[in-house]
Amino acid sequence: MPTITIKENEHSYDESEIITFAEGLIGLPQMRRAVLIEMDEFEPFCWLASVDKDNTRFIVVNPHELFAGYEPLLFHTPSNPLTLTIVKISSDWTRTTVNLRAPIVIDAKTKMGAQHILTGSDYQFAESLPQN
Amino acid sequence: MLVLSRRPGQKIVVGNEIVIEVISVSGDGVRIGISAPGSTSVHRYEVFTEIEEANRAAKAAISDDERSALENLSAHVRTKQK
């Protein structure tokens, strides 16, 4: 089984778990194949990590864990969507922001994903954590 | 870069499905209409670069010392969920 190392922990993954981004992510066209790695200690946050040489990785979260009413309007939504938002961690954790403007939507069945920019939306690309 | 001159009402086709029309010109502003398949995303360039920047910043923010920040953050979220 191939493995990926995050925070000194080696995580093995199966080829079938690989998510394919046909166009990469916005500004990161090399991020084409990635896996989602969950770690108990960081729940509900997880890692979206490239399985290729570029070594790109993001901290992501299911936006509904933080923003209950979040409803991105997409032109096309897969039947089994898995929505993730990219988290920009700050060393002062209270200043962490979440990109609600450009969610990553993955078809859970085909494992094909894309990052979408929401149009006509008030969601921010650096949304602060909810206050309460 | 290909540069074309067009007048209002004239169009340009990109690939087989994308049609760009100059709707009107007034002063230094141009109104442009774009017809593209739903799967093609069309955005103002500034919005695109903003997201590009946000992605790069999020990627760069992951360093060796963010472990404790992430631990605190996830503990905070879990406490709220209880």
Coordinates of N, CA, C and O in Angstrom, one line a residue, chain A residues 7 26-27 40-45 47 56-59 65-66 75 86-91 93 96 102 115 117 119 125 129-130 132, chain B residues 38-39 42-43 47-48 50-52 54-59 61-67 69-74 76-78 80-81:
Chain A
K7 N 2.7 15.1 9.5 CA 3.0 15.3 11.0 C 3.7 14.1 11.5 O 3.2 13.5 12.5
I26 N -7.3 25.8 -8.2 CA -7.1 27.2 -8.7 C -5.7 27.7 -8.3 O -5.4 27.7 -7.1
G27 N -4.9 28.0 -9.3 CA -3.6 28.5 -9.0 C -2.6 27.4 -8.7 O -1.4 27.6 -8.6
D40 N -7.6 11.5 14.1 CA -8.5 11.7 15.3 C -8.3 13.0 16.0 O -9.2 13.7 16.4
E41 N -7.0 13.2 16.3 CA -6.6 14.4 17.1 C -7.0 15.7 16.5 O -7.1 16.7 17.2
F42 N -7.2 15.7 15.2 CA -7.5 17.0 14.6 C -9.0 17.1 14.1 O -9.3 18.1 13.3
E43 N -9.8 16.2 14.4 CA -11.2 16.2 14.0 C -11.8 17.5 14.3 O -11.6 18.0 15.4
P44 N -12.7 18.0 13.5 CA -13.2 17.5 12.2 C -12.3 18.0 11.0 O -12.8 17.8 9.9
F45 N -11.2 18.5 11.3 CA -10.3 18.9 10.2 C -9.5 17.7 9.6 O -9.2 16.7 10.4
W47 N -6.7 16.4 6.2 CA -5.7 16.9 5.2 C -6.1 16.4 3.8 O -6.5 15.3 3.6
T56 N 1.9 19.0 -2.4 CA 1.0 20.0 -1.9 C 0.0 19.4 -0.9 O -0.5 18.3 -1.1
R57 N -0.3 20.1 0.2 CA -1.3 19.7 1.1 C -2.0 20.8 1.7 O -1.5 21.9 1.9
F58 N -3.3 20.6 2.0 CA -4.1 21.6 2.6 C -4.8 21.0 3.8 O -5.1 19.8 3.9
I59 N -5.2 21.9 4.8 CA -6.1 21.5 5.8 C -7.4 21.9 5.3 O -7.7 23.0 4.8
E65 N -19.6 21.7 9.5 CA -19.1 21.5 10.8 C -19.0 22.8 11.5 O -19.1 22.9 12.7
L66 N -18.7 23.9 10.7 CA -18.5 25.2 11.3 C -19.6 26.2 11.0 O -19.9 27.0 11.8
F75 N -23.5 25.4 -10.3 CA -24.3 25.1 -11.6 C -24.6 23.6 -11.7 O -25.6 23.2 -12.1
I86 N -11.2 24.9 2.2 CA -9.8 25.0 2.5 C -9.7 26.0 3.7 O -10.2 27.0 3.8
V87 N -8.9 25.5 4.7 CA -8.7 26.2 5.9 C -7.3 26.9 5.9 O -6.3 26.2 5.5
K88 N -7.2 28.2 6.2 CA -5.9 28.8 6.3 C -5.6 28.9 7.8 O -6.2 29.8 8.5
I89 N -4.8 28.1 8.3 CA -4.5 28.0 9.7 C -3.6 29.2 10.1 O -2.8 29.7 9.2
S90 N -3.8 29.8 11.3 CA -2.9 30.8 11.7 C -2.2 30.4 13.0 O -2.9 29.6 13.8
S91 N -1.0 30.8 13.3 CA -0.4 30.4 14.5 C -1.2 30.8 15.7 O -1.2 30.2 16.8
W93 N -4.6 30.5 16.6 CA -5.7 29.7 15.9 C -7.0 30.5 15.8 O -7.8 30.2 14.9
T96 N -7.7 31.9 12.3 CA -7.8 31.0 11.2 C -9.0 31.4 10.3 O -10.0 31.9 10.8
A102 N -14.7 29.5 -2.4 CA -14.3 28.6 -3.5 C -14.2 27.2 -2.9 O -13.1 26.7 -2.6
Q115 N -12.5 22.6 -7.8 CA -12.7 23.7 -6.9 C -13.5 24.7 -7.7 O -13.2 25.1 -8.8
I117 N -15.6 28.5 -8.0 CA -15.7 29.8 -7.5 C -17.2 30.2 -7.5 O -17.8 30.1 -8.6
T119 N -20.3 32.4 -7.8 CA -20.6 33.7 -8.4 C -21.8 34.3 -7.7 O -22.7 33.6 -7.2
F125 N -13.7 34.5 0.8 CA -12.6 33.5 0.6 C -11.7 33.5 1.9 O -10.9 32.6 2.0
L129 N -13.7 32.5 11.7 CA -14.4 31.4 12.4 C -15.7 32.0 13.0 O -15.7 33.2 13.4
P130 N -16.7 31.2 13.1 CA -18.0 31.8 13.7 C -17.7 32.1 15.2 O -16.9 31.5 15.9
N132 N -19.7 32.3 17.9 CA -20.2 31.6 19.1 C -20.3 30.1 18.9 O -20.2 29.6 17.8
Chain B
G38 N -22.3 25.2 -19.4 CA -22.3 25.3 -17.9 C -21.1 24.8 -17.2 O -20.8 25.3 -16.1
S39 N -20.4 23.8 -17.8 CA -19.3 23.3 -17.1 C -18.0 24.2 -17.2 O -17.0 23.9 -16.6
V42 N -16.6 30.9 -15.8 CA -16.3 32.2 -16.3 C -16.2 33.2 -15.2 O -17.2 33.3 -14.4
H43 N -15.1 33.9 -15.0 CA -15.0 34.8 -13.8 C -14.2 36.0 -14.2 O -13.4 36.0 -15.1
V47 N -11.2 38.1 -9.5 CA -11.8 37.1 -8.5 C -10.9 35.8 -8.6 O -10.6 35.2 -7.6
F48 N -10.6 35.5 -9.8 CA -9.8 34.3 -10.0 C -8.4 34.4 -9.3 O -8.0 33.5 -8.6
E50 N -7.7 36.3 -6.8 CA -8.0 36.3 -5.4 C -8.0 34.9 -4.8 O -7.4 34.6 -3.7
I51 N -8.7 34.0 -5.5 CA -8.8 32.6 -5.0 C -7.4 31.9 -5.1 O -7.0 31.2 -4.3
E52 N -6.7 32.3 -6.2 CA -5.4 31.7 -6.4 C -4.5 32.1 -5.3 O -3.8 31.2 -4.7
A54 N -5.5 33.0 -2.3 CA -6.0 32.4 -1.1 C -5.5 30.9 -1.0 O -5.1 30.5 0.1
N55 N -5.5 30.2 -2.1 CA -5.0 28.8 -2.1 C -3.5 28.8 -1.7 O -3.1 28.0 -0.9
R56 N -2.8 29.7 -2.3 CA -1.3 29.6 -2.1 C -1.0 30.0 -0.6 O -0.2 29.4 0.0
A57 N -1.8 31.0 -0.1 CA -1.6 31.4 1.3 C -1.9 30.3 2.2 O -1.2 30.0 3.2
A58 N -3.0 29.5 1.9 CA -3.5 28.4 2.8 C -2.4 27.3 2.8 O -2.1 26.7 3.8
K59 N -1.8 27.1 1.6 CA -0.8 26.1 1.5 C 0.5 26.5 2.3 O 1.1 25.7 3.0
A61 N 0.6 28.5 4.8 CA 0.4 28.6 6.2 C 0.7 27.3 7.0 O 0.8 27.3 8.2
I62 N 0.8 26.2 6.2 CA 1.0 24.9 6.9 C 2.5 24.8 7.1 O 3.3 24.6 6.2
S63 N 2.9 24.9 8.3 CA 4.4 24.8 8.6 C 4.5 23.8 9.8 O 3.5 23.2 10.2
D64 N 5.7 23.6 10.3 CA 5.9 22.6 11.3 C 5.3 23.1 12.6 O 4.9 22.2 13.5
D65 N 5.1 24.4 12.8 CA 4.6 24.8 14.2 C 3.1 25.1 14.2 O 2.6 25.6 15.1
E66 N 2.4 24.6 13.1 CA 1.0 24.9 13.2 C 0.2 23.8 13.9 O -1.0 23.8 14.1
R67 N 1.0 22.7 14.3 CA 0.3 21.6 14.9 C -0.5 22.0 16.2 O -1.7 21.7 16.3
A69 N -1.7 25.0 16.9 CA -2.8 25.8 16.5 C -4.0 24.9 16.0 O -5.1 25.1 16.4
L70 N -3.6 23.9 15.2 CA -4.7 23.0 14.7 C -5.3 22.2 15.8 O -6.5 22.0 15.8
E71 N -4.4 21.8 16.8 CA -5.0 21.1 17.9 C -6.0 21.9 18.7 O -7.0 21.5 19.1
N72 N -5.6 23.2 19.0 CA -6.4 24.1 19.7 C -7.7 24.3 19.0 O -8.8 24.4 19.6
L73 N -7.6 24.5 17.7 CA -8.7 24.8 16.8 C -9.7 23.6 16.8 O -10.9 23.8 17.0
S74 N -9.2 22.4 16.6 CA -10.1 21.3 16.6 C -10.7 21.0 18.0 O -11.9 20.7 18.1
H76 N -11.5 23.3 20.1 CA -12.5 24.4 20.2 C -13.7 24.0 19.5 O -14.9 24.1 20.0
V77 N -13.6 23.5 18.3 CA -14.8 23.1 17.5 C -15.5 21.9 18.1 O -16.7 21.9 18.2
R78 N -14.8 21.0 18.6 CA -15.4 19.8 19.3 C -16.1 20.2 20.5 O -17.2 19.7 20.8
K80 N -17.6 23.0 21.1 CA -18.8 23.7 20.7 C -19.9 22.7 20.3 O -21.1 23.0 20.4
Q81 N -19.4 21.6 19.7 CA -20.4 20.7 19.1 C -21.1 19.8 20.2 O -22.1 19.2 20.0

